[in-house]
Amino acid sequence: MQARTSRESVVVACPDARPPAYQAAIGLGRAGMLKRFVTSYYHDPESLASSLARRVSPRAFARWQRVLVRRHDVEIPAARVSSVPSVDIALKLESRLAGTRPRLKRAVAKARTHWFDRHLARRLSSDPPETLLVFSDVGAGVSLPLCRRLGIGTVLSMVHGDVREEAEVLETEAALAPDFFPMYLGDGALDQVELSWLHERRLRDLALADLVLVPSEHIADELASHGLPRERVRVIPYAADCRRFRPLSGKRHEASCTFLFAGGISQRKGIKYLLEAWAQVRRPGWKLQLLGAAPKNLGPMAGLLDGVELLGRVGHPEVPAHMAAADVFVFPSLFEGSAVVTYEALACGLPSIVTAAAGSVVRHGAEGFHVPARNVAALAAEMERLGDDPRLRARMSAAARSRALDFDWPRYHVAVADAVSDLSRSRTEADRRAPSHRRAEAAAKSNTRIS
C-alpha cells in the first residue's frame, strides 16, 4: 500500500492527545501532506517556557515530563502546530464541577467545544487546505459547515462507537444493572442532557463528512445499519507501539494464571460482568488484576473483589511492564471505538478475551476469544479455558504478538494518507465533471472569512 502524496494539503484537528490523532498527523507529515495540526496544549521541549521551567524547577519539570511526553512527537514540528491550551484548562474545570454543578459543567463543556471549533474555522478560512481531517466532537457547529461552503474536503475520524448504539447500551444497562449503572463512567457523572447534546453533534459530524474513518468493522456495520453508505466509510484499525509493548523475555506459561484488565474501571467497560465471571472461575494460583483508576466509591464492586488486585492508575511508561507480566487480557467492554489498549495487550503477547464492541483485531480461536457482551457464562468459560491450558496460552501468545506486528502505527500512517489521497482524487475528478457555473460559485465562496 503506497500513499499518493499532495504537498501540505491537510489540516488535522483534535482537541486532546489521543494517539490516533498524533499518529495521523505523523503519517500525513511523512507523506508530505500535513499543513497544520490543530490541538490542545502541545509541548515544545525547545520553547522558552520549557527552558525556563527546566532551570527554575528541574525536579518539578522532570515529574511533568512524564505527562508532557504524550503531548509531543519529534515528527510533528511545533511550527506546524496550532495549540489551544484553553481546552485543557476547561477540561480541568469540568472535572471539578462534575457531579456537583451539572449545569455549570455543561456550560463550560459547550464553551470549550465552541472555542475550539471557532479557532479551527478561523484557521480554515484564513488559509484553506485541500482537506480537513477532523476527529469526533470538534467541527460540527462551525468548521464542517464552513468546509462545505469553501469546497474543502472533509474526513471524520470516529474514535467512538455509533451514538445510537450507545443509547441502546445505556437503556439496557439502566434496566439490567441498576446497581452498577451509576458507575457507567466510573467516577464521571453521567449527564444525560450533555450526552444528548454530544450525540446530536456526532450525528451532524456524520452528515457533514465526505469520508468517515472508523477503527473497526463493528462500527462500520453499525453505521451501515443506520443507512450510512458503505462507500463513505473506511475501516482503519489502530495500533500499538510494538517497540515499547513487548512480551516478557523468557516468560513461561504454567499452571498459575494472571488475568489483566486495563482501562477505566467502569460499567461501560463491562466491569460488573468481568467481576461476576471472576467469582465463578477464581482458584488458588490465579488472580485478576485491574489496571486503571477505580471509582472512589466502590459501591457494588466491593463485594466482588476477592482475589482481585487493584493496581490503580499508573504512568504510561509503566504500563508495558504490567501488561507483559500478565498471562491473559480480558476486556468485556460494552461500548468503544477501538480501544488502543487491546492492541497493546496483543503486542505484549497476551491472549485476549474481548467483546465485538471492544473493536479489537483479535480473531476468535487464533489470538484469543470473542464473547457476547454481558454474557457472564461465556466470559467465565473462556477465562477458564485459557487459565487451565498453559499450552493454549503459549500458542495464542505467539499469535498475539504476530497479529500486533501486522497492525503497527506505520501501517496506520499509510492507510490514513491513502484514504485522504483517495478522497482528494475523487473530488478532483468530480470537479472536472462539474459545470463551469458551479466551479465559479465554489471560487466565489472561497473568499468567505470567519471573524
Short mmCIF file of C-alpha atoms in Angstrom, two decimals:
data_model
loop_
_atom_site.label_atom_id
_atom_site.label_comp_id
_atom_site.label_asym_id
_atom_site.label_seq_id
_atom_site.Cartn_x
_atom_site.Cartn_y
_atom_site.Cartn_z
CA MET A 1 0.00 0.00 0.00
CA GLN A 2 1.62 3.27 -1.11
CA ALA A 3 0.24 6.72 -0.25
CA ARG A 4 -0.16 9.18 -3.10
CA THR A 5 1.15 12.50 -1.85
CA SER A 6 -0.16 16.03 -2.20
CA ARG A 7 2.14 18.60 -0.63
CA GLU A 8 0.96 20.19 2.64
CA SER A 9 -2.73 19.94 1.85
CA VAL A 10 -4.32 18.60 5.05
CA VAL A 11 -5.25 20.14 8.38
CA VAL A 12 -5.65 17.64 11.24
CA ALA A 13 -7.80 18.78 14.17
CA CYS A 14 -8.20 17.05 17.54
CA PRO A 15 -8.55 18.83 20.91
CA ASP A 16 -6.67 16.26 23.00
CA ALA A 17 -3.62 13.98 22.95
CA ARG A 18 -5.26 10.76 21.78
CA PRO A 19 -2.74 8.55 19.97
CA PRO A 20 -4.69 8.11 16.68
CA ALA A 21 -4.71 11.90 16.15
CA TYR A 22 -0.99 12.28 16.75
CA GLN A 23 -0.29 9.25 14.58
CA ALA A 24 -2.50 10.62 11.78
CA ALA A 25 -0.51 13.86 11.87
CA ILE A 26 2.75 11.88 11.79
CA GLY A 27 1.59 9.76 8.87
CA LEU A 28 0.42 12.74 6.83
CA GLY A 29 3.66 14.54 7.67
CA ARG A 30 5.69 11.60 6.38
CA ALA A 31 3.65 11.69 3.17
CA GLY A 32 4.33 15.41 2.78
CA MET A 33 0.63 16.20 3.23
CA LEU A 34 0.41 17.85 6.67
CA LYS A 35 -0.36 21.55 6.54
CA ARG A 36 -1.22 22.06 10.21
CA PHE A 37 -2.12 20.13 13.36
CA VAL A 38 -4.71 21.94 15.48
CA THR A 39 -4.89 20.54 19.00
CA SER A 40 -4.94 21.47 22.69
CA TYR A 41 -1.69 22.07 24.56
CA TYR A 42 1.29 20.82 22.55
CA HIS A 43 4.57 20.54 24.39
CA ASP A 44 7.62 22.07 22.74
CA PRO A 45 10.69 20.98 24.75
CA GLU A 46 12.78 23.63 22.96
CA SER A 47 10.48 26.54 23.79
CA LEU A 48 11.48 29.40 26.07
CA ALA A 49 8.87 28.34 28.66
CA SER A 50 10.26 24.80 28.79
CA SER A 51 13.83 26.06 29.13
CA LEU A 52 12.87 28.37 31.99
CA ALA A 53 10.90 25.65 33.79
CA ARG A 54 13.80 23.24 33.41
CA ARG A 55 16.18 25.75 35.01
CA VAL A 56 13.91 27.14 37.74
CA SER A 57 12.44 23.85 38.99
CA PRO A 58 14.18 20.84 37.45
CA ARG A 59 12.54 18.29 39.77
CA ALA A 60 9.02 19.54 39.14
CA PHE A 61 9.75 19.74 35.41
CA ALA A 62 11.02 16.16 35.42
CA ARG A 63 7.76 14.99 37.06
CA TRP A 64 5.70 16.85 34.48
CA GLN A 65 7.78 15.36 31.69
CA ARG A 66 6.08 12.01 32.30
CA VAL A 67 2.78 13.66 31.33
CA LEU A 68 4.10 16.04 28.69
CA VAL A 69 5.84 13.28 26.75
CA ARG A 70 2.42 12.33 25.36
CA ARG A 71 1.91 15.90 24.14
CA HIS A 72 4.91 15.93 21.83
CA ASP A 73 6.40 13.96 18.98
CA VAL A 74 9.62 14.74 17.17
CA GLU A 75 7.86 14.12 13.85
CA ILE A 76 5.32 16.88 14.49
CA PRO A 77 7.31 20.14 14.48
CA ALA A 78 5.93 22.79 16.82
CA ALA A 79 5.91 25.22 13.89
CA ARG A 80 3.19 23.08 12.27
CA VAL A 81 1.01 23.03 15.41
CA SER A 82 -1.74 25.43 16.37
CA SER A 83 -2.19 24.94 20.11
CA VAL A 84 -5.34 25.82 22.07
CA PRO A 85 -4.37 25.38 25.77
CA SER A 86 -7.72 26.77 26.96
CA VAL A 87 -9.16 23.34 26.12
CA ASP A 88 -7.07 21.73 28.87
CA ILE A 89 -7.99 24.43 31.37
CA ALA A 90 -11.68 23.95 30.61
CA LEU A 91 -11.41 20.17 30.98
CA LYS A 92 -9.80 20.57 34.42
CA LEU A 93 -12.63 22.87 35.44
CA GLU A 94 -15.23 20.43 34.13
CA SER A 95 -13.75 17.58 36.18
CA ARG A 96 -14.06 19.71 39.32
CA LEU A 97 -17.66 20.61 38.54
CA ALA A 98 -18.73 17.07 37.60
CA GLY A 99 -21.41 15.71 39.91
CA THR A 100 -21.77 18.94 41.90
CA ARG A 101 -22.61 21.68 39.39
CA PRO A 102 -24.01 19.89 36.33
CA ARG A 103 -25.44 22.97 34.64
CA LEU A 104 -22.22 24.92 35.02
CA LYS A 105 -20.15 21.94 33.86
CA ARG A 106 -22.41 21.61 30.83
CA ALA A 107 -21.95 25.29 30.02
CA VAL A 108 -18.17 25.01 30.26
CA ALA A 109 -18.17 21.90 28.03
CA LYS A 110 -20.21 23.69 25.37
CA ALA A 111 -18.00 26.78 25.58
CA ARG A 112 -14.85 24.65 25.30
CA THR A 113 -16.19 22.88 22.21
CA HIS A 114 -17.26 26.19 20.65
CA TRP A 115 -13.86 27.83 21.31
CA PHE A 116 -12.00 25.06 19.57
CA ASP A 117 -14.47 24.88 16.69
CA ARG A 118 -14.25 28.66 16.09
CA HIS A 119 -10.47 28.64 16.34
CA LEU A 120 -10.32 25.86 13.78
CA ALA A 121 -12.78 27.66 11.48
CA ARG A 122 -10.67 30.83 11.53
CA ARG A 123 -7.62 28.79 10.53
CA LEU A 124 -9.51 27.14 7.69
CA SER A 125 -10.89 30.44 6.46
CA SER A 126 -7.61 32.37 6.50
CA ASP A 127 -5.55 29.63 4.83
CA PRO A 128 -7.85 26.95 3.34
CA PRO A 129 -6.39 23.46 2.97
CA GLU A 130 -7.48 20.93 0.42
CA THR A 131 -8.78 18.59 3.15
CA LEU A 132 -9.72 18.71 6.83
CA LEU A 133 -9.21 15.55 8.88
CA VAL A 134 -11.26 16.19 11.98
CA PHE A 135 -11.70 13.97 15.00
CA SER A 136 -15.08 13.49 16.67
CA ASP A 137 -16.88 16.27 18.56
CA VAL A 138 -14.79 19.06 17.05
CA GLY A 139 -16.24 20.74 13.98
CA ALA A 140 -19.96 20.05 13.75
CA GLY A 141 -21.00 23.59 14.72
CA VAL A 142 -18.85 25.84 12.52
CA SER A 143 -15.88 24.18 10.84
CA LEU A 144 -17.57 21.38 8.90
CA PRO A 145 -20.35 23.64 7.53
CA LEU A 146 -17.63 26.14 6.56
CA CYS A 147 -15.78 23.40 4.67
CA ARG A 148 -18.94 22.71 2.71
CA ARG A 149 -19.12 26.38 1.70
CA LEU A 150 -15.43 26.63 0.83
CA GLY A 151 -15.24 23.34 -1.05
CA ILE A 152 -12.76 21.81 1.43
CA GLY A 153 -12.88 18.02 1.58
CA THR A 154 -13.80 16.61 4.98
CA VAL A 155 -12.68 13.40 6.63
CA LEU A 156 -14.15 12.45 10.01
CA SER A 157 -12.17 10.09 12.21
CA MET A 158 -14.59 8.41 14.64
CA VAL A 159 -12.90 7.50 17.91
CA HIS A 160 -16.06 6.09 19.48
CA GLY A 161 -18.90 3.80 18.54
CA ASP A 162 -22.12 4.93 16.93
CA VAL A 163 -24.16 7.11 19.29
CA ARG A 164 -27.36 5.18 18.57
CA GLU A 165 -25.63 2.04 19.80
CA GLU A 166 -24.58 3.88 22.97
CA ALA A 167 -28.18 4.98 23.56
CA GLU A 168 -29.22 1.32 23.41
CA VAL A 169 -26.40 0.34 25.77
CA LEU A 170 -27.47 2.96 28.30
CA GLU A 171 -31.11 1.88 28.16
CA THR A 172 -30.17 -1.78 28.59
CA GLU A 173 -27.76 -1.15 31.46
CA ALA A 174 -30.25 1.01 33.32
CA ALA A 175 -32.73 -1.88 33.18
CA LEU A 176 -30.40 -4.87 33.72
CA ALA A 177 -27.78 -3.45 36.08
CA PRO A 178 -29.32 -0.57 38.04
CA ASP A 179 -26.82 -1.04 40.88
CA PHE A 180 -23.84 -0.59 38.55
CA PHE A 181 -25.47 1.96 36.22
CA PRO A 182 -24.26 4.96 38.29
CA MET A 183 -20.73 3.66 37.57
CA TYR A 184 -21.22 3.74 33.79
CA LEU A 185 -18.41 6.31 33.57
CA GLY A 186 -16.65 5.29 36.76
CA ASP A 187 -16.34 8.43 38.86
CA GLY A 188 -17.58 10.55 35.99
CA ALA A 189 -21.13 11.78 36.39
CA LEU A 190 -23.44 10.72 33.57
CA ASP A 191 -25.26 13.88 32.46
CA GLN A 192 -27.99 12.74 30.10
CA VAL A 193 -28.64 16.30 28.91
CA GLU A 194 -25.00 16.84 27.99
CA LEU A 195 -24.82 13.39 26.45
CA SER A 196 -27.82 14.14 24.22
CA TRP A 197 -26.13 17.35 23.07
CA LEU A 198 -22.95 15.41 22.35
CA HIS A 199 -24.85 12.72 20.44
CA GLU A 200 -26.50 15.39 18.28
CA ARG A 201 -23.09 16.84 17.41
CA ARG A 202 -21.77 13.41 16.48
CA LEU A 203 -24.73 12.77 14.19
CA ARG A 204 -24.07 16.13 12.48
CA ASP A 205 -20.43 15.08 12.07
CA LEU A 206 -21.60 12.01 10.16
CA ALA A 207 -23.99 14.01 8.00
CA LEU A 208 -21.37 16.61 7.01
CA ALA A 209 -18.28 14.45 6.41
CA ASP A 210 -17.34 13.34 2.90
CA LEU A 211 -15.50 10.30 4.28
CA VAL A 212 -15.72 8.60 7.68
CA LEU A 213 -12.77 6.67 9.09
CA VAL A 214 -13.72 4.05 11.67
CA PRO A 215 -11.36 1.76 13.60
CA SER A 216 -13.44 -1.44 13.50
CA GLU A 217 -15.79 -3.46 11.32
CA HIS A 218 -18.26 -3.44 14.22
CA ILE A 219 -18.67 0.33 13.93
CA ALA A 220 -18.86 0.17 10.13
CA ASP A 221 -21.68 -2.36 10.43
CA GLU A 222 -23.50 -0.19 12.98
CA LEU A 223 -23.31 2.86 10.69
CA ALA A 224 -24.50 0.82 7.72
CA SER A 225 -27.46 -0.44 9.73
CA HIS A 226 -28.50 3.20 10.17
CA GLY A 227 -28.23 3.99 6.47
CA LEU A 228 -24.73 5.46 6.03
CA PRO A 229 -23.48 4.24 2.61
CA ARG A 230 -20.51 1.89 2.94
CA GLU A 231 -18.64 3.78 0.21
CA ARG A 232 -18.43 6.75 2.61
CA VAL A 233 -16.82 4.59 5.31
CA ARG A 234 -13.30 3.21 5.50
CA VAL A 235 -12.12 0.86 8.25
CA ILE A 236 -8.61 1.68 9.50
CA PRO A 237 -7.76 -0.18 12.72
CA TYR A 238 -5.48 1.42 15.29
CA ALA A 239 -2.18 0.01 16.50
CA ALA A 240 0.29 -0.32 19.35
CA ASP A 241 3.86 0.84 19.67
CA CYS A 242 5.40 -2.61 19.32
CA ARG A 243 8.79 -1.28 20.36
CA ARG A 244 7.51 -0.28 23.81
CA PHE A 245 4.95 -3.04 24.25
CA ARG A 246 6.76 -6.37 24.02
CA PRO A 247 6.40 -9.86 25.50
CA LEU A 248 8.30 -10.60 28.70
CA SER A 249 11.62 -12.21 27.83
CA GLY A 250 11.87 -15.83 28.96
CA LYS A 251 8.25 -15.99 30.07
CA ARG A 252 6.97 -19.46 30.97
CA HIS A 253 3.32 -20.48 30.76
CA GLU A 254 2.49 -22.51 33.85
CA ALA A 255 -0.49 -23.58 35.95
CA SER A 256 -0.69 -20.19 37.64
CA CYS A 257 -2.51 -17.54 35.61
CA THR A 258 -2.84 -13.77 35.90
CA PHE A 259 -5.80 -12.18 34.12
CA LEU A 260 -5.41 -8.47 33.41
CA PHE A 261 -7.97 -5.78 32.68
CA ALA A 262 -6.66 -2.31 31.75
CA GLY A 263 -8.66 0.86 31.28
CA GLY A 264 -11.18 2.94 33.12
CA ILE A 265 -12.81 0.74 35.75
CA SER A 266 -16.38 1.50 34.82
CA GLN A 267 -19.58 -0.20 33.77
CA ARG A 268 -19.08 0.99 30.18
CA LYS A 269 -16.10 -1.36 30.13
CA GLY A 270 -18.25 -4.23 31.45
CA ILE A 271 -16.70 -4.35 34.93
CA LYS A 272 -19.77 -5.92 36.56
CA TYR A 273 -19.72 -8.84 34.14
CA LEU A 274 -15.98 -9.33 34.50
CA LEU A 275 -16.15 -9.46 38.30
CA GLU A 276 -19.11 -11.84 38.21
CA ALA A 277 -17.24 -14.13 35.80
CA TRP A 278 -14.17 -13.98 38.04
CA ALA A 279 -16.26 -15.03 41.03
CA GLN A 280 -17.12 -18.21 39.09
CA VAL A 281 -13.59 -19.14 37.98
CA ARG A 282 -11.17 -17.92 40.68
CA ARG A 283 -8.98 -20.53 42.32
CA PRO A 284 -5.61 -20.77 44.09
CA GLY A 285 -2.74 -19.63 41.86
CA TRP A 286 -5.00 -17.46 39.69
CA LYS A 287 -5.51 -13.74 40.09
CA LEU A 288 -7.31 -10.89 38.40
CA GLN A 289 -5.59 -7.52 38.14
CA LEU A 290 -7.42 -4.27 37.36
CA LEU A 291 -5.07 -1.66 35.92
CA GLY A 292 -6.70 1.75 35.97
CA ALA A 293 -8.37 4.27 38.21
CA ALA A 294 -11.05 2.66 40.39
CA PRO A 295 -14.09 4.68 41.46
CA LYS A 296 -13.63 6.44 44.81
CA ASN A 297 -16.84 4.79 45.97
CA LEU A 298 -16.60 1.11 45.05
CA GLY A 299 -20.30 0.61 45.71
CA PRO A 300 -21.49 -2.80 44.41
CA MET A 301 -17.93 -3.65 43.32
CA ALA A 302 -16.78 -4.01 46.91
CA GLY A 303 -18.38 -7.42 47.39
CA LEU A 304 -16.83 -8.83 44.20
CA LEU A 305 -13.15 -8.13 44.81
CA ASP A 306 -11.99 -11.38 46.40
CA GLY A 307 -8.74 -12.36 44.69
CA VAL A 308 -8.67 -9.08 42.75
CA GLU A 309 -5.66 -6.75 42.76
CA LEU A 310 -6.47 -3.07 42.23
CA LEU A 311 -3.29 -1.77 40.63
CA GLY A 312 -4.62 1.75 40.29
CA ARG A 313 -3.69 4.20 37.60
CA VAL A 314 -0.01 4.14 36.61
CA GLY A 315 2.05 6.35 34.36
CA HIS A 316 2.06 5.46 30.68
CA PRO A 317 5.77 4.45 30.80
CA GLU A 318 4.93 1.76 33.41
CA VAL A 319 2.02 0.18 31.52
CA PRO A 320 4.08 -2.12 29.24
CA ALA A 321 5.76 -3.88 32.19
CA HIS A 322 2.42 -4.53 33.91
CA MET A 323 0.95 -5.92 30.70
CA ALA A 324 3.90 -8.12 29.82
CA ALA A 325 3.86 -9.71 33.29
CA ALA A 326 0.24 -10.91 32.89
CA ASP A 327 -0.96 -14.07 31.12
CA VAL A 328 -4.39 -13.22 29.69
CA PHE A 329 -6.02 -9.91 28.79
CA VAL A 330 -9.74 -9.56 29.49
CA PHE A 331 -11.73 -6.63 28.09
CA PRO A 332 -15.52 -7.19 28.02
CA SER A 333 -16.41 -3.61 27.02
CA LEU A 334 -19.95 -2.60 26.14
CA PHE A 335 -19.14 0.46 24.02
CA GLU A 336 -15.89 1.57 22.37
CA GLY A 337 -14.35 2.87 19.24
CA SER A 338 -11.38 0.54 19.09
CA ALA A 339 -9.54 0.50 22.39
CA VAL A 340 -5.80 1.03 21.83
CA VAL A 341 -5.20 -1.00 24.98
CA THR A 342 -6.35 -4.12 23.12
CA TYR A 343 -3.57 -3.66 20.56
CA GLU A 344 -1.04 -3.06 23.33
CA ALA A 345 -2.06 -6.29 25.03
CA LEU A 346 -1.53 -8.19 21.77
CA ALA A 347 1.88 -6.58 21.36
CA CYS A 348 2.79 -7.89 24.82
CA GLY A 349 1.82 -11.38 23.67
CA LEU A 350 -1.36 -11.68 25.74
CA PRO A 351 -4.17 -13.95 24.54
CA SER A 352 -7.26 -11.77 24.79
CA ILE A 353 -10.92 -12.24 25.62
CA VAL A 354 -12.95 -9.39 24.13
CA THR A 355 -16.42 -8.38 23.00
CA ALA A 356 -17.24 -7.18 19.50
CA ALA A 357 -17.81 -3.68 20.89
CA ALA A 358 -14.18 -3.57 22.09
CA GLY A 359 -13.13 -3.03 18.48
CA SER A 360 -10.22 -5.44 18.79
CA VAL A 361 -8.45 -7.13 15.88
CA VAL A 362 -8.32 -10.38 17.89
CA ARG A 363 -9.57 -13.33 15.83
CA HIS A 364 -11.69 -15.88 17.65
CA GLY A 365 -9.68 -19.02 18.28
CA ALA A 366 -6.40 -17.54 16.98
CA GLU A 367 -5.20 -14.79 19.34
CA GLY A 368 -7.97 -15.21 21.87
CA PHE A 369 -11.74 -15.40 22.03
CA HIS A 370 -14.77 -13.23 21.36
CA VAL A 371 -17.64 -13.35 23.84
CA PRO A 372 -21.07 -11.70 23.67
CA ALA A 373 -21.40 -8.55 25.76
CA ARG A 374 -22.92 -9.15 29.23
CA ASN A 375 -22.67 -12.94 28.86
CA VAL A 376 -21.08 -13.88 32.17
CA ALA A 377 -21.21 -17.63 31.48
CA ALA A 378 -19.39 -17.27 28.13
CA LEU A 379 -16.80 -14.95 29.65
CA ALA A 380 -16.16 -17.32 32.55
CA ALA A 381 -15.89 -20.30 30.19
CA GLU A 382 -13.19 -18.66 28.05
CA MET A 383 -11.29 -17.44 31.12
CA GLU A 384 -11.37 -20.98 32.48
CA ARG A 385 -10.27 -22.45 29.14
CA LEU A 386 -7.21 -20.23 28.91
CA GLY A 387 -6.41 -20.49 32.61
CA ASP A 388 -6.50 -24.29 32.53
CA ASP A 389 -4.41 -24.72 29.38
CA PRO A 390 -0.85 -23.28 29.50
CA ARG A 391 -0.06 -24.78 26.10
CA LEU A 392 -3.02 -22.98 24.54
CA ARG A 393 -1.87 -19.74 26.18
CA ALA A 394 1.65 -20.22 24.79
CA ARG A 395 0.34 -20.81 21.26
CA MET A 396 -2.01 -17.83 21.39
CA SER A 397 0.69 -15.66 22.93
CA ALA A 398 2.92 -16.13 19.88
CA ALA A 399 -0.03 -15.50 17.59
CA ALA A 400 -0.95 -12.35 19.53
CA ARG A 401 2.49 -10.81 19.06
CA SER A 402 2.44 -11.64 15.35
CA ARG A 403 -1.02 -10.10 15.00
CA ALA A 404 0.14 -6.91 16.71
CA LEU A 405 3.05 -6.60 14.31
CA ASP A 406 0.55 -6.72 11.44
CA PHE A 407 -1.19 -3.68 12.97
CA ASP A 408 1.62 -1.28 13.74
CA TRP A 409 1.46 2.51 13.51
CA PRO A 410 3.40 2.74 10.20
CA ARG A 411 0.60 0.71 8.57
CA TYR A 412 -1.91 3.17 10.07
CA HIS A 413 0.12 6.13 8.75
CA VAL A 414 -0.03 4.86 5.17
CA ALA A 415 -3.70 3.87 5.41
CA VAL A 416 -4.74 7.35 6.59
CA ALA A 417 -2.66 9.07 3.90
CA ASP A 418 -4.17 6.74 1.27
CA ALA A 419 -7.71 7.49 2.45
CA VAL A 420 -7.17 11.25 2.27
CA SER A 421 -5.49 10.96 -1.14
CA ASP A 422 -8.34 8.84 -2.48
CA LEU A 423 -10.89 11.42 -1.33
CA SER A 424 -8.86 14.25 -2.88
CA ARG A 425 -8.61 12.39 -6.18
CA SER A 426 -12.34 11.59 -6.28
CA ARG A 427 -13.23 15.21 -5.52
CA THR A 428 -10.87 16.45 -8.23
CA GLU A 429 -12.48 14.14 -10.77
CA ALA A 430 -15.94 15.30 -9.67
CA ASP A 431 -14.90 18.95 -10.05
CA ARG A 432 -13.65 18.30 -13.56
CA ARG A 433 -17.05 16.92 -14.47
CA ALA A 434 -18.90 19.81 -12.79
CA PRO A 435 -20.44 22.55 -14.99
CA SER A 436 -18.42 25.76 -15.24
CA HIS A 437 -21.02 27.82 -13.29
CA ARG A 438 -20.65 25.51 -10.27
CA ARG A 439 -16.88 25.95 -10.35
CA ALA A 440 -17.35 29.72 -10.41
CA GLU A 441 -19.67 29.56 -7.40
CA ALA A 442 -17.12 27.48 -5.48
CA ALA A 443 -14.38 30.02 -6.29
CA ALA A 444 -16.57 32.86 -5.01
CA LYS A 445 -17.24 31.01 -1.76
CA SER A 446 -13.51 30.63 -1.16
CA ASN A 447 -13.44 34.32 -0.14
CA THR A 448 -15.55 33.53 2.94
CA ARG A 449 -13.93 34.56 6.24
CA ILE A 450 -14.74 33.78 9.88
CA SER A 451 -14.48 36.67 12.32
#
